[in-house]
Each structure stands twice: as C-alpha cells, then as structure tokens.
Amino acid sequence: RDLRSLRPPERDLRSLRPPERDLRSLRPPERPTEPPQLCRAGGDRHGHAEEGTEEQAGTPAPALSELKAVIGWLQKGLPFILILLAKVCFQHKLGIAVCIGMASTFAYANSTLREQVALKEKRSVLVVFWILAFLTGNTLYLLYTFSSQQLYNSLIFLKPSLDRLDFFDLMWIVGIADFVLKYLTIALKCLIVALPKIILAVKSKGKFYLIIEELSQLFRSLVPIQLWYKYIMGDDPSSSYFLGGILIIMYSLCKSFDICGRVGSVRKALKVLCTPQTYGVRATSQQCSEAGDICAICQAEFREPLILMCQHVFCEECLCLWFDREKTCPLCRSVTVETLRCWKDGTTSAHFQVY
Ligand SMILES: [Zn+2]
Ligand SMILES: [Zn+2]
C-alpha cells in the first residue's frame, strides 16, 4: 500500500505533459481537431509498417529461402549420400556388372539385327547365326553361373530359390528375366531374318517382327507379377496382411490396365498380320520408263514396281521396307500410310519391365 501510495508523484509528472500537447496543437491548422496522442500512435504504426515492408524486400521470399535451406542441407549431406551410394553399389557390384554386360549385349544384338533386316535379301545368314549363338551363349552362361538361384524359374512363373525376397533380389530376378526374354525375342526375329525368300517374302517379314515384339512385350509384362505378389505379401509372418492386401489390390488394378493395353496391341498386330497390305497399284512398263526405270530407294532396276497415289514408282519390296519405318513417300513426302506401326523394322524394345 505504501508503494502504491508513492505513485501519485508519477501522475504528477504525466500531468506535466500538457505543454507538449500545446506544442503539437501548434501544427498546421488543417487537422486541429485530431487528438495529438492518436496522431502519434498512428505515426508509430506507420513507421512499423514501413519497417516491415523494408524487411520483406530485404530478405528473400519464403519459397526461395526454403529452397536455399534444402540446397544447404543437400550440400552438407552430399558426401554422406555419396558414401551410402558407393557402399550400396559395392555391395551389389556383381549384379550391376552383370546388368551392364547384359544391356550392352542387348544393344549390340539389337542394332546388328536391325542392320541385317535393312539389308533385305543381302542379309548375311552368318551374321544372323552369330547373333543367335552369342545370345544363346550369354544366356546359358548366366543361368549356369547362378544356377543355385534357379533364375530360369521366374521365366515359367515359378519362384526362384532364394531364402528371402528383398527389394534388390526382386530387381535382380526381374531384371535378369527381362533381359533373357529380350534375348529370346531377338533370337526369334533372327530366325525370321534367316528364312529364305521361298518360305517367307522379305516384304511380309515386317508383320512377323511386329507380332513377335507385341507378344514378347505382353509376356514380359506378365512375368514379374508373381514376384511382385510374393514381394508385397512378404514371406515373414510379421508382415501385416491388411497392408499387403491393400497393396496387392492396388498393384493388380494398375497391372490390369497395363495388360489390357498390351493385349490391345497384340490384337492390332494380329489384324495387321492377317490383312494383306497394299501401298499402291502395279505400275505399267510405260509408267516405269517415265520414272526413269530406276528405283529411288535401291538405285537399281524396278522389281515388281508399284505406283503410289503421288505417281511415284518404286519396287514393291523397297516400299514395304520403307513403310515399316516411315509413313510418307520417299520422294515427295506425301502421306501414304495413316498409322505407322512400330517394331516392323525388327528392333526390340529396350524398355525395362520393372513392375
Ligand atoms: Zn527398289
Ligand atoms: Zn511421292
């Protein structure tokens, strides 16, 4: 109480302010009614607001500063991430080396076969059989080396003999199975390339490459299903059946869309196989001589010449091979084929079917 009773002098001090107010009231007569205190408060607020905007302009926007923070974190953590990556790579060095080897074998076989297809009748049967032998040797050596894992089981929808299936095992088995199936696809196409003209005309080989490729892609998308089911459900009893069930349903849904698309492609390829393709009508000898008697594609005399809608003449065989790759006339670029079917040129998709 005594302390409180000491306050009055303060009040007295405050009561000494009036002269200030009087000074302020000397301001321009434009706003004489405005209370001086309010005016000050307003002025202060203004000052703060200005300081605030200045701060915002000086420091970067929130999104940018967050990005900077993330970059800073990455810079600090980069060495550790690299160490972790190096350790994982070292642990799986054998798998990585095998995959690089298989990928380069695939790339070599794929490009060589494509060249041989483009050579038409002049293809070398020797080279084709070399590709066949190379791929067979590679596959057999791989399956023999890892025979303890029974990797070939995954090709016939059985589980390879592994104690447990973790993520890297899954990728390993799926990757090997995918490469072996790609090799098989190339081998089948090699047999088609090697077939003599009497059995299968060069011009209709493109349809067979197409149907082989589409069937192979369908099969390759079916192979990983049982492995993924096993991986999602898990072998150990501690795994939750509820979560596994939900994930399996989601996987099955996504997978069924994928397979439906592939089945549709196979059906289209079968349609192409069954319908005879005609790009033009047979050219008369007069039309051939008008065209100069030389085919612009093979630079030789016409063999079974066809005349296109644009009045350009080519050999039938040259045209069929051309339209396996392109959809326009080689000379005037007018569109002749409505939809270009991929895979008719003998290439095999390099797509890695992970899931
Ligand atoms: Zn020609
Ligand atoms: Zn033309």
Short mmCIF file of C-alpha atoms and ligand atoms in Angstrom, two decimals:
data_model
loop_
_atom_site.label_atom_id
_atom_site.label_comp_id
_atom_site.label_asym_id
_atom_site.label_seq_id
_atom_site.Cartn_x
_atom_site.Cartn_y
_atom_site.Cartn_z
CA ARG A 1 0.00 0.00 0.00
CA ASP A 2 2.85 2.25 0.84
CA LEU A 3 4.42 1.65 -2.54
CA ARG A 4 1.21 2.44 -4.32
CA SER A 5 0.84 5.49 -2.30
CA LEU A 6 4.16 6.51 -3.77
CA ARG A 7 2.76 6.72 -7.26
CA PRO A 8 0.97 10.00 -7.20
CA PRO A 9 4.14 11.94 -8.00
CA GLU A 10 4.38 10.00 -11.30
CA ARG A 11 0.92 11.06 -12.16
CA ASP A 12 2.04 14.48 -11.38
CA LEU A 13 4.90 14.06 -13.81
CA ARG A 14 2.49 12.94 -16.50
CA SER A 15 0.31 15.81 -15.77
CA LEU A 16 3.29 17.87 -16.75
CA ARG A 17 2.81 16.88 -20.36
CA PRO A 18 0.16 19.32 -21.38
CA PRO A 19 2.73 21.82 -22.62
CA GLU A 20 3.84 19.21 -25.22
CA ARG A 21 0.30 18.85 -26.35
CA ASP A 22 0.13 22.53 -26.62
CA LEU A 23 3.21 22.48 -28.79
CA ARG A 24 1.66 19.94 -31.05
CA SER A 25 -1.52 21.84 -31.27
CA LEU A 26 0.63 24.44 -32.97
CA ARG A 27 0.79 22.22 -36.06
CA PRO A 28 -0.83 23.37 -39.28
CA PRO A 29 -4.47 24.24 -38.80
CA GLU A 30 -5.59 21.61 -41.32
CA ARG A 31 -6.34 18.97 -38.66
CA PRO A 32 -6.80 20.88 -35.45
CA THR A 33 -9.49 18.53 -34.12
CA GLU A 34 -7.29 15.42 -34.29
CA PRO A 35 -6.21 14.28 -30.82
CA PRO A 36 -2.43 14.53 -30.55
CA GLN A 37 -1.94 11.09 -28.91
CA LEU A 38 -3.85 9.29 -31.64
CA CYS A 39 -1.79 11.11 -34.16
CA ARG A 40 1.39 9.88 -32.56
CA ALA A 41 0.12 6.33 -32.34
CA GLY A 42 -0.84 6.45 -35.99
CA GLY A 43 2.55 7.78 -36.88
CA ASP A 44 4.25 4.99 -34.94
CA ARG A 45 2.15 2.35 -36.67
CA HIS A 46 3.10 3.81 -39.99
CA GLY A 47 6.71 3.61 -39.08
CA HIS A 48 6.45 -0.04 -38.11
CA ALA A 49 4.62 -0.94 -41.28
CA GLU A 50 7.30 0.70 -43.32
CA GLU A 51 10.00 -1.17 -41.44
CA GLY A 52 8.08 -4.41 -42.12
CA THR A 53 7.95 -3.86 -45.86
CA GLU A 54 11.60 -2.97 -45.87
CA GLU A 55 12.39 -6.27 -44.13
CA GLN A 56 10.32 -8.24 -46.66
CA ALA A 57 12.09 -6.59 -49.55
CA GLY A 58 15.47 -7.21 -47.97
CA THR A 59 15.04 -10.94 -47.16
CA PRO A 60 14.20 -13.47 -49.97
CA ALA A 61 10.66 -14.83 -50.44
CA PRO A 62 9.69 -17.77 -48.17
CA ALA A 63 9.72 -20.34 -51.02
CA LEU A 64 13.18 -19.23 -52.09
CA SER A 65 14.54 -19.33 -48.57
CA GLU A 66 13.15 -22.86 -48.09
CA LEU A 67 14.81 -23.90 -51.33
CA LYS A 68 18.05 -22.39 -50.08
CA ALA A 69 17.68 -24.35 -46.86
CA VAL A 70 17.12 -27.59 -48.81
CA ILE A 71 20.15 -26.86 -51.02
CA GLY A 72 22.20 -26.12 -47.94
CA TRP A 73 21.09 -29.39 -46.36
CA LEU A 74 21.96 -31.28 -49.54
CA GLN A 75 25.37 -29.61 -49.71
CA LYS A 76 26.06 -30.70 -46.18
CA GLY A 77 24.67 -34.19 -46.71
CA LEU A 78 26.07 -34.84 -50.21
CA PRO A 79 29.27 -36.57 -49.07
CA PHE A 80 27.26 -38.91 -46.85
CA ILE A 81 24.77 -39.67 -49.62
CA LEU A 82 27.70 -40.45 -51.94
CA ILE A 83 29.26 -42.70 -49.31
CA LEU A 84 25.95 -44.53 -48.92
CA LEU A 85 25.57 -44.91 -52.70
CA ALA A 86 29.13 -46.19 -53.05
CA LYS A 87 28.51 -48.72 -50.30
CA VAL A 88 25.27 -49.95 -51.92
CA CYS A 89 26.96 -50.15 -55.34
CA PHE A 90 29.87 -52.08 -53.84
CA GLN A 91 27.51 -54.48 -52.10
CA HIS A 92 25.75 -55.17 -55.40
CA LYS A 93 28.79 -54.89 -57.66
CA LEU A 94 28.21 -58.32 -59.19
CA GLY A 95 24.59 -57.55 -60.02
CA ILE A 96 25.48 -54.16 -61.51
CA ALA A 97 28.30 -55.64 -63.60
CA VAL A 98 26.02 -58.41 -64.91
CA CYS A 99 23.31 -55.86 -65.79
CA ILE A 100 25.77 -53.61 -67.66
CA GLY A 101 27.04 -56.65 -69.56
CA MET A 102 23.55 -57.81 -70.46
CA ALA A 103 22.46 -54.31 -71.51
CA SER A 104 25.44 -53.90 -73.83
CA THR A 105 24.90 -57.39 -75.29
CA PHE A 106 21.27 -56.47 -75.92
CA ALA A 107 22.19 -53.14 -77.55
CA TYR A 108 24.76 -54.85 -79.82
CA ALA A 109 22.39 -57.66 -80.87
CA ASN A 110 19.50 -55.25 -81.39
CA SER A 111 21.41 -52.86 -83.66
CA THR A 112 23.07 -55.68 -85.61
CA LEU A 113 19.74 -57.36 -86.26
CA ARG A 114 18.22 -54.05 -87.39
CA GLU A 115 21.05 -53.60 -89.89
CA GLN A 116 20.51 -57.12 -91.20
CA VAL A 117 16.78 -56.51 -91.64
CA ALA A 118 17.53 -53.32 -93.59
CA LEU A 119 19.81 -55.29 -95.94
CA LYS A 120 16.77 -57.32 -97.15
CA GLU A 121 17.87 -60.15 -99.46
CA LYS A 122 21.53 -59.29 -98.99
CA ARG A 123 21.42 -60.09 -95.27
CA SER A 124 24.22 -62.34 -94.10
CA VAL A 125 22.94 -65.59 -92.65
CA LEU A 126 26.33 -65.99 -90.98
CA VAL A 127 25.92 -62.73 -89.03
CA VAL A 128 22.38 -63.70 -88.06
CA PHE A 129 23.56 -67.05 -86.71
CA TRP A 130 26.42 -65.31 -84.92
CA ILE A 131 23.87 -63.15 -83.09
CA LEU A 132 21.88 -66.28 -82.24
CA ALA A 133 24.94 -68.11 -80.91
CA PHE A 134 26.14 -65.03 -78.99
CA LEU A 135 22.80 -64.56 -77.25
CA THR A 136 22.40 -68.27 -76.50
CA GLY A 137 25.92 -68.47 -75.08
CA ASN A 138 25.34 -65.41 -72.91
CA THR A 139 22.05 -66.71 -71.54
CA LEU A 140 23.31 -70.22 -70.84
CA TYR A 141 26.47 -68.91 -69.15
CA LEU A 142 24.42 -66.60 -66.94
CA LEU A 143 21.87 -69.24 -65.96
CA TYR A 144 24.69 -71.73 -65.30
CA THR A 145 26.66 -69.26 -63.15
CA PHE A 146 23.64 -68.50 -60.99
CA SER A 147 22.15 -71.98 -61.25
CA SER A 148 21.87 -72.19 -57.45
CA GLN A 149 19.27 -69.40 -57.54
CA GLN A 150 17.25 -71.18 -60.26
CA LEU A 151 16.63 -67.87 -62.03
CA TYR A 152 15.04 -69.64 -65.01
CA ASN A 153 12.11 -70.48 -62.73
CA SER A 154 10.88 -66.90 -62.97
CA LEU A 155 10.52 -67.34 -66.74
CA ILE A 156 7.95 -70.07 -66.28
CA PHE A 157 6.07 -68.31 -63.45
CA LEU A 158 7.75 -70.20 -60.62
CA LYS A 159 9.61 -68.69 -57.69
CA PRO A 160 13.41 -68.81 -57.86
CA SER A 161 15.04 -70.46 -54.85
CA LEU A 162 16.06 -67.54 -52.67
CA ASP A 163 15.85 -67.58 -48.89
CA ARG A 164 14.05 -64.27 -48.75
CA LEU A 165 12.98 -61.70 -51.31
CA ASP A 166 14.10 -58.14 -50.55
CA PHE A 167 13.96 -55.19 -52.92
CA PHE A 168 17.37 -55.81 -54.51
CA ASP A 169 16.60 -59.51 -55.01
CA LEU A 170 13.35 -58.53 -56.69
CA MET A 171 15.13 -56.13 -59.05
CA TRP A 172 17.81 -58.75 -59.75
CA ILE A 173 15.35 -61.52 -60.67
CA VAL A 174 13.03 -59.22 -62.64
CA GLY A 175 15.98 -57.67 -64.50
CA ILE A 176 17.54 -61.00 -65.46
CA ALA A 177 14.20 -62.43 -66.57
CA ASP A 178 13.51 -59.32 -68.66
CA PHE A 179 16.89 -59.49 -70.39
CA VAL A 180 16.58 -63.22 -71.10
CA LEU A 181 13.13 -62.65 -72.63
CA LYS A 182 14.52 -59.80 -74.75
CA TYR A 183 17.26 -62.13 -75.99
CA LEU A 184 14.62 -64.73 -76.82
CA THR A 185 12.68 -62.12 -78.80
CA ILE A 186 15.78 -61.14 -80.78
CA ALA A 187 16.55 -64.84 -81.38
CA LEU A 188 13.06 -65.43 -82.81
CA LYS A 189 13.46 -62.42 -85.10
CA CYS A 190 16.86 -63.77 -86.18
CA LEU A 191 15.14 -66.96 -87.33
CA ILE A 192 12.66 -64.87 -89.35
CA VAL A 193 15.51 -62.87 -90.93
CA ALA A 194 17.35 -66.08 -91.82
CA LEU A 195 14.30 -67.61 -93.54
CA PRO A 196 14.86 -67.85 -97.30
CA LYS A 197 12.74 -65.91 -99.77
CA ILE A 198 10.87 -69.04 -100.90
CA ILE A 199 9.39 -69.64 -97.45
CA LEU A 200 8.69 -66.04 -96.43
CA ALA A 201 8.89 -63.00 -98.72
CA VAL A 202 11.02 -60.11 -97.43
CA LYS A 203 8.10 -57.69 -97.81
CA SER A 204 5.91 -59.57 -95.31
CA LYS A 205 8.58 -60.19 -92.69
CA GLY A 206 7.80 -56.85 -91.03
CA LYS A 207 4.42 -58.15 -89.86
CA PHE A 208 6.11 -61.08 -88.15
CA TYR A 209 8.61 -58.83 -86.37
CA LEU A 210 5.65 -56.79 -85.18
CA ILE A 211 3.64 -59.73 -83.82
CA ILE A 212 6.73 -61.27 -82.17
CA GLU A 213 7.53 -57.96 -80.48
CA GLU A 214 3.98 -57.38 -79.25
CA LEU A 215 3.66 -60.93 -77.89
CA SER A 216 7.06 -60.60 -76.24
CA GLN A 217 6.06 -57.33 -74.56
CA LEU A 218 2.85 -58.93 -73.28
CA PHE A 219 4.76 -61.91 -71.89
CA ARG A 220 7.41 -59.67 -70.36
CA SER A 221 4.75 -57.71 -68.52
CA LEU A 222 3.23 -60.96 -67.15
CA VAL A 223 6.46 -62.43 -65.79
CA PRO A 224 7.09 -60.02 -62.87
CA ILE A 225 3.54 -60.39 -61.46
CA GLN A 226 4.13 -63.44 -59.24
CA LEU A 227 7.43 -61.99 -57.98
CA TRP A 228 5.77 -58.71 -57.06
CA TYR A 229 2.93 -60.58 -55.30
CA LYS A 230 5.48 -62.51 -53.27
CA TYR A 231 7.42 -59.33 -52.51
CA ILE A 232 4.36 -57.34 -51.45
CA MET A 233 2.90 -60.10 -49.26
CA GLY A 234 6.30 -60.88 -47.76
CA ASP A 235 7.49 -64.25 -46.53
CA ASP A 236 7.93 -63.45 -42.85
CA PRO A 237 4.83 -63.87 -40.65
CA SER A 238 5.37 -60.47 -39.01
CA SER A 239 4.20 -58.63 -42.13
CA SER A 240 0.71 -57.16 -41.98
CA TYR A 241 -1.84 -58.98 -44.10
CA PHE A 242 -4.07 -55.92 -44.16
CA LEU A 243 -1.47 -53.63 -45.71
CA GLY A 244 -0.33 -56.42 -48.02
CA GLY A 245 -3.89 -57.00 -49.18
CA ILE A 246 -4.48 -53.32 -49.97
CA LEU A 247 -1.18 -53.04 -51.84
CA ILE A 248 -1.91 -56.22 -53.81
CA ILE A 249 -5.32 -54.86 -54.86
CA MET A 250 -3.72 -51.59 -55.99
CA TYR A 251 -0.95 -53.43 -57.84
CA SER A 252 -3.48 -55.72 -59.54
CA LEU A 253 -5.55 -52.74 -60.68
CA CYS A 254 -2.58 -50.89 -62.17
CA LYS A 255 -1.26 -54.08 -63.71
CA SER A 256 -4.58 -54.99 -65.32
CA PHE A 257 -4.69 -51.62 -67.11
CA ASP A 258 -1.17 -52.23 -68.40
CA ILE A 259 -2.03 -55.75 -69.61
CA CYS A 260 -5.26 -54.59 -71.26
CA GLY A 261 -3.25 -52.09 -73.31
CA ARG A 262 -0.77 -54.75 -74.33
CA VAL A 263 -3.50 -57.22 -75.30
CA GLY A 264 -5.00 -54.50 -77.48
CA SER A 265 -1.62 -54.02 -79.19
CA VAL A 266 -1.36 -57.77 -79.83
CA ARG A 267 -4.84 -57.77 -81.36
CA LYS A 268 -3.90 -54.87 -83.65
CA ALA A 269 -0.71 -56.68 -84.65
CA LEU A 270 -2.73 -59.82 -85.47
CA LYS A 271 -5.04 -57.70 -87.63
CA VAL A 272 -2.01 -56.32 -89.49
CA LEU A 273 -0.72 -59.87 -89.92
CA CYS A 274 -4.00 -61.14 -91.38
CA THR A 275 -4.80 -58.28 -93.76
CA PRO A 276 -2.70 -58.02 -96.92
CA GLN A 277 -1.05 -54.61 -97.15
CA THR A 278 -1.18 -52.72 -100.42
CA TYR A 279 0.52 -49.36 -100.77
CA GLY A 280 -0.21 -48.80 -104.45
CA VAL A 281 -1.19 -50.43 -107.73
CA ARG A 282 1.05 -52.35 -110.13
CA ALA A 283 2.86 -49.89 -112.45
CA THR A 284 2.80 -50.41 -116.20
CA SER A 285 6.03 -50.53 -118.21
CA GLN A 286 5.20 -47.08 -119.62
CA GLN A 287 4.91 -45.61 -116.11
CA CYS A 288 8.22 -47.27 -115.21
CA SER A 289 10.03 -45.79 -118.19
CA GLU A 290 8.55 -42.38 -117.40
CA ALA A 291 10.01 -42.75 -113.91
CA GLY A 292 13.44 -43.40 -115.40
CA ASP A 293 13.48 -47.20 -114.88
CA ILE A 294 15.48 -46.76 -111.68
CA CYS A 295 14.05 -47.22 -108.18
CA ALA A 296 14.95 -44.25 -106.00
CA ILE A 297 15.28 -46.44 -102.92
CA CYS A 298 17.56 -49.26 -104.08
CA GLN A 299 19.08 -47.38 -107.07
CA ALA A 300 18.54 -50.42 -109.31
CA GLU A 301 16.05 -51.50 -111.96
CA PHE A 302 12.45 -51.90 -110.82
CA ARG A 303 11.42 -55.29 -109.47
CA GLU A 304 7.64 -55.76 -109.23
CA PRO A 305 7.11 -51.99 -109.44
CA LEU A 306 4.24 -50.28 -107.62
CA ILE A 307 2.92 -46.79 -108.33
CA LEU A 308 1.79 -44.70 -105.36
CA MET A 309 -1.08 -42.19 -105.22
CA CYS A 310 1.50 -39.44 -105.79
CA GLN A 311 2.51 -41.12 -109.11
CA HIS A 312 5.96 -42.14 -107.85
CA VAL A 313 7.15 -45.66 -108.76
CA PHE A 314 9.23 -47.97 -106.52
CA CYS A 315 9.93 -51.71 -106.18
CA GLU A 316 7.31 -53.43 -104.05
CA GLU A 317 9.92 -54.85 -101.67
CA CYS A 318 11.65 -51.48 -101.22
CA LEU A 319 8.29 -49.84 -100.50
CA CYS A 320 7.27 -52.43 -97.90
CA LEU A 321 10.56 -51.99 -96.04
CA TRP A 322 10.32 -48.21 -96.35
CA PHE A 323 6.82 -48.09 -94.90
CA ASP A 324 7.91 -50.30 -92.00
CA ARG A 325 9.87 -47.24 -90.87
CA GLU A 326 8.24 -44.20 -92.48
CA LYS A 327 4.73 -43.08 -93.39
CA THR A 328 5.47 -40.71 -96.27
CA CYS A 329 6.58 -41.15 -99.89
CA PRO A 330 10.42 -41.14 -100.05
CA LEU A 331 10.44 -38.59 -102.89
CA CYS A 332 7.64 -36.10 -102.29
CA ARG A 333 6.87 -36.71 -98.59
CA SER A 334 3.11 -37.02 -99.20
CA VAL A 335 1.50 -39.15 -96.50
CA THR A 336 0.79 -42.69 -97.74
CA VAL A 337 0.42 -44.72 -94.52
CA GLU A 338 -2.10 -43.42 -91.99
CA THR A 339 -0.67 -45.01 -88.85
CA LEU A 340 2.92 -46.10 -88.52
CA ARG A 341 3.30 -49.41 -86.70
CA CYS A 342 6.46 -49.51 -84.63
CA TRP A 343 8.59 -52.64 -84.38
CA LYS A 344 8.13 -53.65 -88.03
CA ASP A 345 11.78 -52.82 -88.69
CA GLY A 346 13.00 -55.66 -86.48
CA THR A 347 14.02 -53.64 -83.43
CA THR A 348 13.24 -54.88 -79.94
CA SER A 349 12.03 -52.52 -77.23
CA ALA A 350 14.75 -51.67 -74.70
CA HIS A 351 12.09 -50.85 -72.10
CA PHE A 352 12.95 -52.40 -68.73
CA GLN A 353 9.82 -54.09 -67.39
CA VAL A 354 10.37 -53.44 -63.68
CA TYR A 355 6.83 -53.98 -62.35
ZN ZN B 1 13.88 -50.67 -105.23
ZN ZN B 2 5.66 -39.33 -103.96
#
